[in-house]
Amino acid sequence: PPRSTLFPYTTLFRSKDTTNIPVTSRLSFTTGLVYTRLHSDFTSIIGGFPLLKEQTLYYLGVPLSVQYQLWNYKRLSVYASAGGQADYNLRAHMEQQGVDYPAYRDRWQFSVHGAAGVEYDVIPQLGIYAEPGVKYYFNNGSNVSTFFKDKPTSFNLQLGLRLNLKK
């Protein structure tokens, strides 16, 4: 019988565009779009010979967070945030021994996250931020092997630009 081994995910690429919407001087909502590309390698042993498969999954997600400003001095602020995200698997691709073929798409993937961050406003409407955090992915019940199932709790460091409305 064939035996499969999942190798560590070689590529987890994420691009995030967010907008901060103030509710009060310290409280705001953050939302946007997140593009994620997951790439992993599988090796199946068939008849004693290894057979390499490569899986690539493409997701589009919508995060929603509540952000609370803990400290502020001129253009620099420190904040804490918590929220959730829904990711939809746009496309799944599998390659085996150089031959491409369609793969099963994953179901919706839901997660919750928390972070603390620091932001410097280059101009009032645009900030540069650094945000270490933790994220937990819920089991979506699908049979597609993903980073989300293999490592449901992950720590991350996000760096980027944030559009700030009404500042």
CSV table of C-alpha atoms in Angstrom, one decimal:
chain,number,residue,atom,x,y,z
A,1,PRO,CA,0.0,0.0,0.0
A,2,PRO,CA,1.2,3.6,-0.7
A,3,ARG,CA,2.6,5.5,2.2
A,4,SER,CA,2.6,9.3,2.3
A,5,THR,CA,4.7,11.7,4.3
A,6,LEU,CA,3.9,15.4,4.5
A,7,PHE,CA,7.1,17.5,4.5
A,8,PRO,CA,7.1,20.9,6.3
A,9,TYR,CA,5.4,23.6,4.4
A,10,THR,CA,8.1,25.2,2.3
A,11,THR,CA,6.2,28.4,1.6
A,12,LEU,CA,3.7,30.4,3.5
A,13,PHE,CA,3.3,33.7,1.8
A,14,ARG,CA,0.8,36.3,3.0
A,15,SER,CA,0.0,39.8,1.8
A,16,LYS,CA,-2.4,42.0,3.8
A,17,ASP,CA,-4.1,45.3,3.0
A,18,THR,CA,-6.0,46.8,5.9
A,19,THR,CA,-8.0,49.9,6.8
A,20,ASN,CA,-8.4,51.2,10.3
A,21,ILE,CA,-11.9,52.7,11.1
A,22,PRO,CA,-12.0,54.8,14.3
A,23,VAL,CA,-15.0,54.5,16.6
A,24,THR,CA,-13.6,56.6,19.5
A,25,SER,CA,-10.2,58.3,20.0
A,26,ARG,CA,-8.8,54.9,21.4
A,27,LEU,CA,-11.0,52.3,19.8
A,28,SER,CA,-11.2,51.3,16.2
A,29,PHE,CA,-12.1,48.5,13.8
A,30,THR,CA,-9.6,47.1,11.3
A,31,THR,CA,-10.6,45.2,8.2
A,32,GLY,CA,-9.3,44.5,4.7
A,33,LEU,CA,-8.2,41.7,2.4
A,34,VAL,CA,-5.5,39.0,3.0
A,35,TYR,CA,-4.0,36.9,0.2
A,36,THR,CA,-2.4,33.6,1.3
A,37,ARG,CA,-0.4,31.1,-0.7
A,38,LEU,CA,0.5,27.8,1.0
A,39,HIS,CA,2.9,25.4,-0.7
A,40,SER,CA,3.8,21.9,0.6
A,41,ASP,CA,5.7,18.8,-0.6
A,42,PHE,CA,4.5,15.3,-0.1
A,43,THR,CA,6.4,12.1,-0.7
A,44,SER,CA,4.6,8.8,-1.4
A,45,ILE,CA,6.4,5.5,-1.3
A,46,ILE,CA,5.0,3.2,-3.9
A,47,GLY,CA,6.7,-0.1,-4.6
A,48,GLY,CA,9.7,1.1,-2.6
A,49,PHE,CA,10.2,4.2,-4.8
A,50,PRO,CA,9.6,7.8,-3.7
A,51,LEU,CA,7.1,9.8,-5.6
A,52,LEU,CA,7.1,13.6,-5.0
A,53,LYS,CA,3.9,15.7,-5.1
A,54,GLU,CA,3.7,19.4,-4.6
A,55,GLN,CA,0.5,21.1,-3.4
A,56,THR,CA,-0.3,24.8,-3.7
A,57,LEU,CA,-3.4,26.4,-2.2
A,58,TYR,CA,-4.4,30.0,-2.8
A,59,TYR,CA,-6.8,31.8,-0.3
A,60,LEU,CA,-8.5,35.2,0.0
A,61,GLY,CA,-9.4,36.2,3.5
A,62,VAL,CA,-11.3,39.0,5.2
A,63,PRO,CA,-10.1,39.9,8.7
A,64,LEU,CA,-12.1,41.9,11.3
A,65,SER,CA,-10.4,43.1,14.4
A,66,VAL,CA,-11.0,45.5,17.3
A,67,GLN,CA,-8.0,47.6,18.1
A,68,TYR,CA,-7.5,49.5,21.4
A,69,GLN,CA,-4.8,52.2,21.6
A,70,LEU,CA,-2.8,51.8,24.8
A,71,TRP,CA,-0.4,54.6,24.4
A,72,ASN,CA,0.1,57.5,22.0
A,73,TYR,CA,2.9,60.2,21.6
A,74,LYS,CA,2.7,62.4,18.6
A,75,ARG,CA,2.9,60.1,15.6
A,76,LEU,CA,3.8,56.9,17.5
A,77,SER,CA,1.2,54.6,19.1
A,78,VAL,CA,1.1,51.3,20.9
A,79,TYR,CA,-2.0,49.1,20.6
A,80,ALA,CA,-3.6,45.7,21.3
A,81,SER,CA,-6.0,44.0,18.9
A,82,ALA,CA,-8.1,40.9,18.7
A,83,GLY,CA,-10.4,39.5,16.1
A,84,GLY,CA,-11.2,36.8,13.6
A,85,GLN,CA,-10.7,36.0,9.9
A,86,ALA,CA,-12.5,34.0,7.2
A,87,ASP,CA,-10.4,32.5,4.4
A,88,TYR,CA,-11.8,31.1,1.1
A,89,ASN,CA,-9.7,28.7,-0.9
A,90,LEU,CA,-9.8,30.3,-4.4
A,91,ARG,CA,-7.7,27.6,-6.1
A,92,ALA,CA,-5.9,24.3,-5.4
A,93,HIS,CA,-3.1,22.9,-7.5
A,94,MET,CA,-1.2,19.7,-7.4
A,95,GLU,CA,2.0,18.7,-9.4
A,96,GLN,CA,3.4,15.2,-9.5
A,97,GLN,CA,6.6,14.4,-11.3
A,98,GLY,CA,6.3,17.5,-13.4
A,99,VAL,CA,2.7,16.9,-14.4
A,100,ASP,CA,0.0,19.4,-13.3
A,101,TYR,CA,-3.5,18.3,-12.3
A,102,PRO,CA,-6.4,19.8,-10.3
A,103,ALA,CA,-6.5,19.2,-6.6
A,104,TYR,CA,-9.4,19.3,-4.1
A,105,ARG,CA,-10.1,22.8,-2.8
A,106,ASP,CA,-10.3,23.3,0.9
A,107,ARG,CA,-13.4,24.5,2.8
A,108,TRP,CA,-13.8,27.9,4.4
A,109,GLN,CA,-11.1,28.4,7.0
A,110,PHE,CA,-11.9,30.4,10.1
A,111,SER,CA,-9.4,31.7,12.7
A,112,VAL,CA,-9.1,34.0,15.7
A,113,HIS,CA,-6.1,36.2,16.5
A,114,GLY,CA,-4.6,38.5,19.0
A,115,ALA,CA,-1.7,40.9,18.8
A,116,ALA,CA,0.1,43.9,20.2
A,117,GLY,CA,1.6,46.4,17.9
A,118,VAL,CA,3.4,49.7,17.4
A,119,GLU,CA,2.5,52.1,14.6
A,120,TYR,CA,4.2,55.2,13.3
A,121,ASP,CA,2.1,57.6,11.2
A,122,VAL,CA,4.1,58.8,8.2
A,123,ILE,CA,1.2,61.1,7.5
A,124,PRO,CA,-2.1,61.2,9.5
A,125,GLN,CA,-3.8,58.8,7.1
A,126,LEU,CA,-1.0,56.3,6.6
A,127,GLY,CA,0.9,54.4,9.2
A,128,ILE,CA,3.8,51.8,9.2
A,129,TYR,CA,3.3,49.1,11.7
A,130,ALA,CA,5.0,46.1,13.4
A,131,GLU,CA,2.7,43.6,15.0
A,132,PRO,CA,3.7,40.4,16.8
A,133,GLY,CA,0.8,38.1,17.4
A,134,VAL,CA,-0.8,34.7,17.8
A,135,LYS,CA,-3.4,33.0,15.6
A,136,TYR,CA,-5.6,29.9,16.0
A,137,TYR,CA,-7.1,28.1,13.0
A,138,PHE,CA,-10.3,26.1,13.7
A,139,ASN,CA,-10.6,22.6,12.1
A,140,ASN,CA,-12.8,23.0,9.1
A,141,GLY,CA,-13.4,19.3,8.7
A,142,SER,CA,-12.0,18.9,5.2
A,143,ASN,CA,-9.6,16.2,4.1
A,144,VAL,CA,-7.2,18.6,2.4
A,145,SER,CA,-3.8,18.7,4.3
A,146,THR,CA,-2.8,22.3,5.1
A,147,PHE,CA,-0.6,24.3,7.3
A,148,PHE,CA,-3.8,25.4,9.2
A,149,LYS,CA,-4.5,21.8,10.3
A,150,ASP,CA,-0.8,20.8,10.9
A,151,LYS,CA,-0.1,23.9,13.0
A,152,PRO,CA,-3.5,25.3,14.3
A,153,THR,CA,-1.7,27.7,16.7
A,154,SER,CA,0.9,29.9,15.1
A,155,PHE,CA,3.0,32.9,16.2
A,156,ASN,CA,3.7,35.6,13.6
A,157,LEU,CA,5.2,39.0,13.1
A,158,GLN,CA,3.3,41.3,10.6
A,159,LEU,CA,4.9,44.4,9.1
A,160,GLY,CA,3.1,46.7,6.8
A,161,LEU,CA,1.3,49.9,5.9
A,162,ARG,CA,-2.2,50.7,7.2
A,163,LEU,CA,-4.7,53.2,5.9
A,164,ASN,CA,-6.2,55.2,8.7
A,165,LEU,CA,-9.6,56.8,8.0
A,166,LYS,CA,-10.7,60.0,9.7
A,167,LYS,CA,-7.4,60.9,11.5
